[in-house]
PDB file of C-alpha atoms and ligand atoms in Angstrom:
ATOM      1  CA  UNK A   1     273.008 123.981  -4.977  1.00  0.00           C
ATOM      2  CA  UNK A   2     273.884 122.718  -1.529  1.00  0.00           C
ATOM      3  CA  UNK A   3     273.442 119.436   0.275  1.00  0.00           C
ATOM      4  CA  UNK A   4     270.219 119.167   2.193  1.00  0.00           C
ATOM      5  CA  UNK A   5     271.883 118.096   5.452  1.00  0.00           C
ATOM      6  CA  UNK A   6     274.227 121.078   5.261  1.00  0.00           C
ATOM      7  CA  UNK A   7     271.384 123.538   4.750  1.00  0.00           C
ATOM      8  CA  UNK A   8     269.489 122.049   7.699  1.00  0.00           C
ATOM      9  CA  UNK A   9     272.580 122.255   9.911  1.00  0.00           C
ATOM     10  CA  UNK A  10     273.211 125.839   8.793  1.00  0.00           C
ATOM     11  CA  UNK A  11     269.746 126.844   9.882  1.00  0.00           C
ATOM     12  CA  UNK A  12     271.000 126.165  13.397  1.00  0.00           C
ATOM     13  CA  UNK A  13     268.421 123.593  14.480  1.00  0.00           C
ATOM     14  CA  UNK A  14     270.798 120.643  14.677  1.00  0.00           C
ATOM     15  CA  UNK A  15     274.193 119.231  13.702  1.00  0.00           C
ATOM     16  CA  UNK A  16     274.941 117.898  10.250  1.00  0.00           C
ATOM     17  CA  UNK A  17     275.085 114.314  11.599  1.00  0.00           C
ATOM     18  CA  UNK A  18     271.677 114.650  13.213  1.00  0.00           C
ATOM     19  CA  UNK A  19     270.314 116.247  10.052  1.00  0.00           C
ATOM     20  CA  UNK A  20     271.427 113.172   8.098  1.00  0.00           C
ATOM     21  CA  UNK A  21     269.577 110.940  10.543  1.00  0.00           C
ATOM     22  CA  UNK A  22     266.447 113.056  10.231  1.00  0.00           C
ATOM     23  CA  UNK A  23     266.630 112.743   6.436  1.00  0.00           C
ATOM     24  CA  UNK A  24     267.047 108.950   6.408  1.00  0.00           C
ATOM     25  CA  UNK A  25     264.249 108.627   8.984  1.00  0.00           C
ATOM     26  CA  UNK A  26     261.909 110.399   6.540  1.00  0.00           C
ATOM     27  CA  UNK A  27     261.394 113.448   8.725  1.00  0.00           C
ATOM     28  CA  UNK A  28     262.482 115.981   6.122  1.00  0.00           C
ATOM     29  CA  UNK A  29     260.368 117.337   3.298  1.00  0.00           C
ATOM     30  CA  UNK A  30     261.540 119.407   0.350  1.00  0.00           C
ATOM     31  CA  UNK A  31     258.737 121.360  -1.310  1.00  0.00           C
ATOM     32  CA  UNK A  32     256.191 119.134   0.397  1.00  0.00           C
ATOM     33  CA  UNK A  33     257.737 115.782  -0.559  1.00  0.00           C
ATOM     34  CA  UNK A  34     259.598 113.493   1.854  1.00  0.00           C
ATOM     35  CA  UNK A  35     263.240 113.135   0.854  1.00  0.00           C
ATOM     36  CA  UNK A  36     265.369 110.283   2.244  1.00  0.00           C
ATOM     37  CA  UNK A  37     268.311 110.601  -0.118  1.00  0.00           C
ATOM     38  CA  UNK A  38     271.403 112.047   1.615  1.00  0.00           C
ATOM     39  CA  UNK A  39     272.939 113.368  -1.589  1.00  0.00           C
ATOM     40  CA  UNK A  40     269.920 115.575  -2.322  1.00  0.00           C
ATOM     41  CA  UNK A  41     270.852 119.092  -3.377  1.00  0.00           C
ATOM     42  CA  UNK A  42     268.676 122.111  -2.722  1.00  0.00           C
ATOM     43  CA  UNK A  43     268.728 125.746  -3.767  1.00  0.00           C
ATOM     44  CA  UNK A  44     267.796 128.870  -1.821  1.00  0.00           C
ATOM     45  CA  UNK A  45     264.315 128.685  -3.342  1.00  0.00           C
ATOM     46  CA  UNK A  46     263.424 125.208  -2.019  1.00  0.00           C
ATOM     47  CA  UNK A  47     261.102 125.000   1.001  1.00  0.00           C
ATOM     48  CA  UNK A  48     262.480 122.639   3.613  1.00  0.00           C
ATOM     49  CA  UNK A  49     260.489 121.234   6.516  1.00  0.00           C
ATOM     50  CA  UNK A  50     261.859 119.238   9.427  1.00  0.00           C
ATOM     51  CA  UNK A  51     259.262 117.398  11.498  1.00  0.00           C
ATOM     52  CA  UNK A  52     256.608 119.467   9.751  1.00  0.00           C
ATOM     53  CA  UNK A  53     258.193 122.816  10.629  1.00  0.00           C
ATOM     54  CA  UNK A  54     259.708 124.985   7.917  1.00  0.00           C
ATOM     55  CA  UNK A  55     263.332 125.868   8.664  1.00  0.00           C
ATOM     56  CA  UNK A  56     264.600 129.440   8.670  1.00  0.00           C
ATOM     57  CA  UNK A  57     267.192 129.798   5.952  1.00  0.00           C
ATOM     58  CA  UNK A  58     270.167 131.968   6.792  1.00  0.00           C
ATOM     59  CA  UNK A  59     270.232 135.148   4.698  1.00  0.00           C
ATOM     60  CA  UNK A  60     273.007 135.114   2.116  1.00  0.00           C
ATOM     61  CA  UNK A  61     275.715 137.669   2.808  1.00  0.00           C
ATOM     62  CA  UNK A  62     278.654 138.751   0.654  1.00  0.00           C
ATOM     63  CA  UNK A  63     281.750 140.676   1.657  1.00  0.00           C
ATOM     64  CA  UNK A  64     284.891 141.975   0.057  1.00  0.00           C
ATOM     65  CA  UNK A  65     287.815 141.847   2.451  1.00  0.00           C
ATOM     66  CA  UNK A  66     291.282 143.328   2.216  1.00  0.00           C
ATOM     67  CA  UNK A  67     293.149 140.297   3.498  1.00  0.00           C
ATOM     68  CA  UNK A  68     296.337 141.296   5.274  1.00  0.00           C
ATOM     69  CA  UNK A  69     299.433 139.136   4.874  1.00  0.00           C
ATOM     70  CA  UNK A  70     300.206 136.928   7.865  1.00  0.00           C
ATOM     71  CA  UNK A  71     296.668 135.547   8.143  1.00  0.00           C
ATOM     72  CA  UNK A  72     295.376 132.122   7.114  1.00  0.00           C
ATOM     73  CA  UNK A  73     292.558 131.884   4.560  1.00  0.00           C
ATOM     74  CA  UNK A  74     290.379 129.518   6.583  1.00  0.00           C
ATOM     75  CA  UNK A  75     287.601 129.563   9.174  1.00  0.00           C
ATOM     76  CA  UNK A  76     289.726 127.942  11.893  1.00  0.00           C
ATOM     77  CA  UNK A  77     293.276 126.817  12.526  1.00  0.00           C
ATOM     78  CA  UNK A  78     294.303 123.894  14.703  1.00  0.00           C
ATOM     79  CA  UNK A  79     297.480 125.725  15.705  1.00  0.00           C
ATOM     80  CA  UNK A  80     295.501 128.762  16.879  1.00  0.00           C
ATOM     81  CA  UNK A  81     296.903 131.127  14.257  1.00  0.00           C
ATOM     82  CA  UNK A  82     294.886 134.085  13.052  1.00  0.00           C
ATOM     83  CA  UNK A  83     292.332 133.281  10.333  1.00  0.00           C
ATOM     84  CA  UNK A  84     290.361 135.581   8.046  1.00  0.00           C
ATOM     85  CA  UNK A  85     287.031 134.977   9.810  1.00  0.00           C
ATOM     86  CA  UNK A  86     288.517 136.400  13.051  1.00  0.00           C
ATOM     87  CA  UNK A  87     288.049 139.854  11.500  1.00  0.00           C
ATOM     88  CA  UNK A  88     284.291 139.293  11.182  1.00  0.00           C
ATOM     89  CA  UNK A  89     283.738 137.938  14.680  1.00  0.00           C
ATOM     90  CA  UNK A  90     281.234 139.919  16.765  1.00  0.00           C
ATOM     91  CA  UNK A  91     280.225 141.879  13.638  1.00  0.00           C
ATOM     92  CA  UNK A  92     278.809 139.270  11.263  1.00  0.00           C
ATOM     93  CA  UNK A  93     276.571 136.528  12.664  1.00  0.00           C
ATOM     94  CA  UNK A  94     276.340 134.396   9.554  1.00  0.00           C
ATOM     95  CA  UNK A  95     278.728 131.495   9.089  1.00  0.00           C
ATOM     96  CA  UNK A  96     280.861 132.901   6.337  1.00  0.00           C
ATOM     97  CA  UNK A  97     283.860 131.357   4.604  1.00  0.00           C
ATOM     98  CA  UNK A  98     286.402 132.504   2.020  1.00  0.00           C
ATOM     99  CA  UNK A  99     285.859 131.989  -1.703  1.00  0.00           C
ATOM    100  CA  UNK A 100     289.075 130.294  -2.753  1.00  0.00           C
ATOM    101  CA  UNK A 101     292.283 131.048  -0.948  1.00  0.00           C
ATOM    102  CA  UNK A 102     295.185 133.397  -0.707  1.00  0.00           C
ATOM    103  CA  UNK A 103     298.474 132.234   0.812  1.00  0.00           C
ATOM    104  CA  UNK A 104     299.369 133.186   4.368  1.00  0.00           C
ATOM    105  CA  UNK A 105     301.823 135.782   3.012  1.00  0.00           C
ATOM    106  CA  UNK A 106     299.569 137.132   0.261  1.00  0.00           C
ATOM    107  CA  UNK A 107     297.418 140.217   0.809  1.00  0.00           C
ATOM    108  CA  UNK A 108     294.556 141.702  -1.194  1.00  0.00           C
ATOM    109  CA  UNK A 109     291.036 141.049  -2.421  1.00  0.00           C
ATOM    110  CA  UNK A 110     289.241 138.144  -0.808  1.00  0.00           C
ATOM    111  CA  UNK A 111     285.527 137.444  -1.127  1.00  0.00           C
ATOM    112  CA  UNK A 112     283.732 136.026   1.891  1.00  0.00           C
ATOM    113  CA  UNK A 113     280.211 134.620   1.899  1.00  0.00           C
ATOM    114  CA  UNK A 114     277.901 132.019   3.412  1.00  0.00           C
ATOM    115  CA  UNK A 115     276.460 131.201  -0.037  1.00  0.00           C
ATOM    116  CA  UNK A 116     277.974 127.887  -1.110  1.00  0.00           C
ATOM    117  CA  UNK A 117     276.398 127.903  -4.555  1.00  0.00           C
ATOM    118  CA  UNK A 118     277.840 131.333  -5.307  1.00  0.00           C
ATOM    119  CA  UNK A 119     281.273 130.277  -4.018  1.00  0.00           C
ATOM    120  CA  UNK A 120     281.261 127.113  -6.117  1.00  0.00           C
ATOM    121  CA  UNK A 121     280.285 129.026  -9.220  1.00  0.00           C
ATOM    122  CA  UNK A 122     283.157 131.460  -8.796  1.00  0.00           C
ATOM    123  CA  UNK A 123     285.714 128.793  -7.971  1.00  0.00           C
ATOM    124  CA  UNK A 124     284.755 126.274 -10.626  1.00  0.00           C
ATOM    125  CA  UNK A 125     287.692 125.897 -13.035  1.00  0.00           C
ATOM    126  CA  UNK A 126     285.436 126.171 -16.058  1.00  0.00           C
ATOM    127  CA  UNK A 127     284.432 129.693 -15.009  1.00  0.00           C
ATOM    128  CA  UNK A 128     287.268 131.981 -15.847  1.00  0.00           C
ATOM    129  CA  UNK A 129     287.210 134.836 -13.392  1.00  0.00           C
ATOM    130  CA  UNK A 130     290.217 137.133 -13.928  1.00  0.00           C
ATOM    131  CA  UNK A 131     292.461 137.682 -10.922  1.00  0.00           C
ATOM    132  CA  UNK A 132     295.153 140.339 -11.092  1.00  0.00           C
ATOM    133  CA  UNK A 133     298.223 140.107  -8.869  1.00  0.00           C
ATOM    134  CA  UNK A 134     301.009 142.570  -8.199  1.00  0.00           C
ATOM    135  CA  UNK A 135     304.217 140.692  -7.484  1.00  0.00           C
ATOM    136  CA  UNK A 136     307.496 142.055  -6.243  1.00  0.00           C
ATOM    137  CA  UNK A 137     310.053 139.616  -7.568  1.00  0.00           C
ATOM    138  CA  UNK A 138     313.741 138.962  -7.228  1.00  0.00           C
ATOM    139  CA  UNK A 139     315.797 140.175 -10.190  1.00  0.00           C
ATOM    140  CA  UNK A 140     314.731 142.120 -13.254  1.00  0.00           C
ATOM    141  CA  UNK A 141     313.333 139.804 -15.934  1.00  0.00           C
ATOM    142  CA  UNK A 142     313.941 140.252 -19.646  1.00  0.00           C
ATOM    143  CA  UNK A 143     310.901 140.855 -21.817  1.00  0.00           C
ATOM    144  CA  UNK A 144     311.409 137.450 -23.456  1.00  0.00           C
ATOM    145  CA  UNK A 145     311.323 135.745 -20.077  1.00  0.00           C
ATOM    146  CA  UNK A 146     308.034 137.434 -19.161  1.00  0.00           C
ATOM    147  CA  UNK A 147     306.616 136.309 -22.486  1.00  0.00           C
ATOM    148  CA  UNK A 148     306.899 132.732 -21.237  1.00  0.00           C
ATOM    149  CA  UNK A 149     304.285 133.572 -18.606  1.00  0.00           C
ATOM    150  CA  UNK A 150     302.035 134.993 -21.300  1.00  0.00           C
ATOM    151  CA  UNK A 151     302.272 131.871 -23.391  1.00  0.00           C
ATOM    152  CA  UNK A 152     301.769 129.483 -20.468  1.00  0.00           C
ATOM    153  CA  UNK A 153     304.359 127.695 -18.469  1.00  0.00           C
ATOM    154  CA  UNK A 154     304.823 124.053 -17.495  1.00  0.00           C
ATOM    155  CA  UNK A 155     304.342 123.449 -13.760  1.00  0.00           C
ATOM    156  CA  UNK A 156     304.174 120.175 -11.794  1.00  0.00           C
ATOM    157  CA  UNK A 157     300.413 120.066 -12.278  1.00  0.00           C
ATOM    158  CA  UNK A 158     300.401 120.937 -15.986  1.00  0.00           C
ATOM    159  CA  UNK A 159     300.741 123.915 -18.276  1.00  0.00           C
ATOM    160  CA  UNK A 160     299.239 127.206 -17.147  1.00  0.00           C
ATOM    161  CA  UNK A 161     296.701 128.967 -19.334  1.00  0.00           C
ATOM    162  CA  UNK A 162     297.923 132.090 -21.134  1.00  0.00           C
ATOM    163  CA  UNK A 163     298.332 135.033 -18.754  1.00  0.00           C
ATOM    164  CA  UNK A 164     298.497 138.805 -19.156  1.00  0.00           C
ATOM    165  CA  UNK A 165     301.743 140.318 -17.942  1.00  0.00           C
ATOM    166  CA  UNK A 166     302.730 143.945 -17.423  1.00  0.00           C
ATOM    167  CA  UNK A 167     306.174 145.105 -16.330  1.00  0.00           C
ATOM    168  CA  UNK A 168     305.502 147.956 -13.867  1.00  0.00           C
ATOM    169  CA  UNK A 169     308.973 148.897 -12.600  1.00  0.00           C
ATOM    170  CA  UNK A 170     312.454 147.649 -11.874  1.00  0.00           C
ATOM    171  CA  UNK A 171     314.951 148.646  -9.186  1.00  0.00           C
ATOM    172  CA  UNK A 172     318.450 148.074 -10.551  1.00  0.00           C
ATOM    173  CA  UNK A 173     320.120 148.785  -7.218  1.00  0.00           C
ATOM    174  CA  UNK A 174     317.988 146.383  -5.218  1.00  0.00           C
ATOM    175  CA  UNK A 175     317.639 143.966  -8.150  1.00  0.00           C
ATOM    176  CA  UNK A 176     313.891 143.636  -7.776  1.00  0.00           C
ATOM    177  CA  UNK A 177     310.959 144.263 -10.109  1.00  0.00           C
ATOM    178  CA  UNK A 178     307.242 144.857  -9.814  1.00  0.00           C
ATOM    179  CA  UNK A 179     305.103 142.877 -12.231  1.00  0.00           C
ATOM    180  CA  UNK A 180     301.353 142.772 -12.784  1.00  0.00           C
ATOM    181  CA  UNK A 181     300.044 139.328 -13.689  1.00  0.00           C
ATOM    182  CA  UNK A 182     296.460 138.449 -14.603  1.00  0.00           C
ATOM    183  CA  UNK A 183     295.360 134.818 -14.596  1.00  0.00           C
ATOM    184  CA  UNK A 184     291.992 133.105 -14.475  1.00  0.00           C
ATOM    185  CA  UNK A 185     293.063 129.801 -12.996  1.00  0.00           C
ATOM    186  CA  UNK A 186     293.280 129.309  -9.256  1.00  0.00           C
ATOM    187  CA  UNK A 187     295.810 126.571  -8.623  1.00  0.00           C
ATOM    188  CA  UNK A 188     297.619 126.308  -5.337  1.00  0.00           C
ATOM    189  CA  UNK A 189     300.409 128.921  -5.071  1.00  0.00           C
ATOM    190  CA  UNK A 190     300.129 129.395  -8.797  1.00  0.00           C
ATOM    191  CA  UNK A 191     301.614 132.887  -9.104  1.00  0.00           C
ATOM    192  CA  UNK A 192     304.546 132.060  -6.854  1.00  0.00           C
ATOM    193  CA  UNK A 193     305.219 128.860  -8.792  1.00  0.00           C
ATOM    194  CA  UNK A 194     304.990 130.640 -12.158  1.00  0.00           C
ATOM    195  CA  UNK A 195     307.609 133.221 -11.167  1.00  0.00           C
ATOM    196  CA  UNK A 196     309.748 130.553  -9.526  1.00  0.00           C
ATOM    197  CA  UNK A 197     309.676 128.630 -12.810  1.00  0.00           C
ATOM    198  CA  UNK A 198     311.159 131.587 -14.729  1.00  0.00           C
ATOM    199  CA  UNK A 199     313.860 132.067 -12.085  1.00  0.00           C
ATOM    200  CA  UNK A 200     312.411 135.139 -10.355  1.00  0.00           C
ATOM    201  CA  UNK A 201     310.986 134.141  -6.966  1.00  0.00           C
ATOM    202  CA  UNK A 202     308.205 136.257  -5.485  1.00  0.00           C
ATOM    203  CA  UNK A 203     309.212 138.442  -2.535  1.00  0.00           C
ATOM    204  CA  UNK A 204     305.804 140.001  -1.942  1.00  0.00           C
ATOM    205  CA  UNK A 205     302.385 139.291  -3.415  1.00  0.00           C
ATOM    206  CA  UNK A 206     299.088 141.156  -3.459  1.00  0.00           C
ATOM    207  CA  UNK A 207     295.858 140.299  -5.240  1.00  0.00           C
ATOM    208  CA  UNK A 208     295.006 143.658  -6.703  1.00  0.00           C
ATOM    209  CA  UNK A 209     291.742 142.709  -8.404  1.00  0.00           C
ATOM    210  CA  UNK A 210     289.232 139.901  -8.419  1.00  0.00           C
ATOM    211  CA  UNK A 211     287.121 140.293 -11.573  1.00  0.00           C
ATOM    212  CA  UNK A 212     286.180 144.029 -11.369  1.00  0.00           C
ATOM    213  CA  UNK A 213     286.661 144.326  -7.600  1.00  0.00           C
ATOM    214  CA  UNK A 214     289.575 145.975  -5.811  1.00  0.00           C
ATOM    215  CA  UNK A 215     290.344 147.034  -2.245  1.00  0.00           C
ATOM    216  CA  UNK A 216     290.114 150.791  -2.807  1.00  0.00           C
ATOM    217  CA  UNK A 217     288.948 152.551   0.363  1.00  0.00           C
ATOM    218  CA  UNK A 218     289.859 149.637   2.623  1.00  0.00           C
ATOM    219  CA  UNK A 219     292.876 149.090   4.866  1.00  0.00           C
ATOM    220  CA  UNK A 220     294.338 145.623   5.431  1.00  0.00           C
ATOM    221  CA  UNK A 221     291.961 143.698   7.709  1.00  0.00           C
ATOM    222  CA  UNK A 222     288.933 145.822   6.754  1.00  0.00           C
ATOM    223  CA  UNK A 223     285.947 144.634   4.752  1.00  0.00           C
ATOM    224  CA  UNK A 224     282.743 145.928   3.216  1.00  0.00           C
ATOM    225  CA  UNK A 225     279.536 144.346   2.044  1.00  0.00           C
ATOM    226  CA  UNK A 226     279.245 143.758  -1.697  1.00  0.00           C
ATOM    227  CA  UNK A 227     276.292 145.590  -3.227  1.00  0.00           C
ATOM    228  CA  UNK A 228     273.497 143.447  -4.697  1.00  0.00           C
ATOM    229  CA  UNK A 229     274.571 144.758  -8.107  1.00  0.00           C
ATOM    230  CA  UNK A 230     278.167 143.606  -7.572  1.00  0.00           C
ATOM    231  CA  UNK A 231     276.961 140.158  -6.500  1.00  0.00           C
ATOM    232  CA  UNK A 232     274.820 139.950  -9.616  1.00  0.00           C
ATOM    233  CA  UNK A 233     277.704 141.085 -11.826  1.00  0.00           C
ATOM    234  CA  UNK A 234     280.009 138.468 -10.305  1.00  0.00           C
ATOM    235  CA  UNK A 235     277.407 135.772 -10.833  1.00  0.00           C
ATOM    236  CA  UNK A 236     276.897 136.867 -14.410  1.00  0.00           C
ATOM    237  CA  UNK A 237     280.588 136.918 -14.995  1.00  0.00           C
ATOM    238  CA  UNK A 238     281.018 133.380 -13.657  1.00  0.00           C
ATOM    239  CA  UNK A 239     278.159 132.058 -15.714  1.00  0.00           C
ATOM    240  CA  UNK A 240     278.816 133.837 -18.994  1.00  0.00           C
ATOM    241  CA  UNK A 241     282.614 133.636 -19.156  1.00  0.00           C
ATOM    242  CA  UNK A 242     282.966 130.065 -20.505  1.00  0.00           C
ATOM    243  CA  UNK A 243     280.967 130.632 -23.655  1.00  0.00           C
ATOM    244  CA  UNK A 244     282.675 133.999 -24.285  1.00  0.00           C
ATOM    245  CA  UNK A 245     286.112 132.440 -24.218  1.00  0.00           C
ATOM    246  CA  UNK A 246     285.241 129.174 -25.896  1.00  0.00           C
ATOM    247  CA  UNK A 247     287.770 128.217 -28.510  1.00  0.00           C
ATOM    248  CA  UNK A 248     290.428 130.673 -27.421  1.00  0.00           C
ATOM    249  CA  UNK A 249     292.292 128.588 -24.839  1.00  0.00           C
TER     250      UNK A 249
HETATM  251  N1  URA B 301     298.967 132.627  -6.319  1.00  0.00           N
HETATM  252  C1  URA B 301     299.855 132.450  -5.319  1.00  0.00           C
HETATM  253  O1  URA B 301     300.961 131.987  -5.538  1.00  0.00           O
HETATM  254  N2  URA B 301     299.493 132.807  -4.082  1.00  0.00           N
HETATM  255  C2  URA B 301     298.294 133.333  -3.779  1.00  0.00           C
HETATM  256  O2  URA B 301     298.017 133.630  -2.627  1.00  0.00           O
HETATM  257  C3  URA B 301     297.381 133.512  -4.840  1.00  0.00           C
HETATM  258  C4  URA B 301     297.750 133.148  -6.093  1.00  0.00           C
END
């Protein structure tokens, strides 16, 4: 579901401000009925007319990108730094945006789309989409210390949900370790803060998997379209996860 004025603006016929005016002036119809309410939400199936002419809805597009580190997860940056949408310029016409965010220094799987409903579904905290991260951390943690991450750990913004943790390797000489961490929450800098809280700051971070998707076959900065089946699977996952996990956390 997206706001009517946004959908009108996205069709390219006018700005969002002007679209709001058109709505309040009674010049917009949804499925044949005049709508003057600015908060009105519409889906991809609704027929929208402006001044009696049906608008062209932008096709929904879905991409999986291998975000490199050193790039901002945004569509623009006021300081002129590189943003993820720069990689799609001149290739993809649709106005795409990232689903959620990865830190400037984090690399890995990032989904990009122009479908706001899809993005909201995936990002909604009640939908528990698994995200797997590979972290290179400072020091070599004891098993007991890693268990704290599994149980959930108290951060400034509350206790984290139980996580899955796998010790992959440790380098005694360099005093670093590689840990795989799977979480389904998406709080700001969550993985970095979780490791910080157990005294092992993150040196390097990659999102290895988002649900069942990984970056196999892609180099940093490259992307591919998601198949219709993958989009459907992601949607299903977002919608069915809450009931599956109900009562467990
Ligand atoms: N957690 C983090 O700390 N950083 C990210 O980019 C993603 C998850």
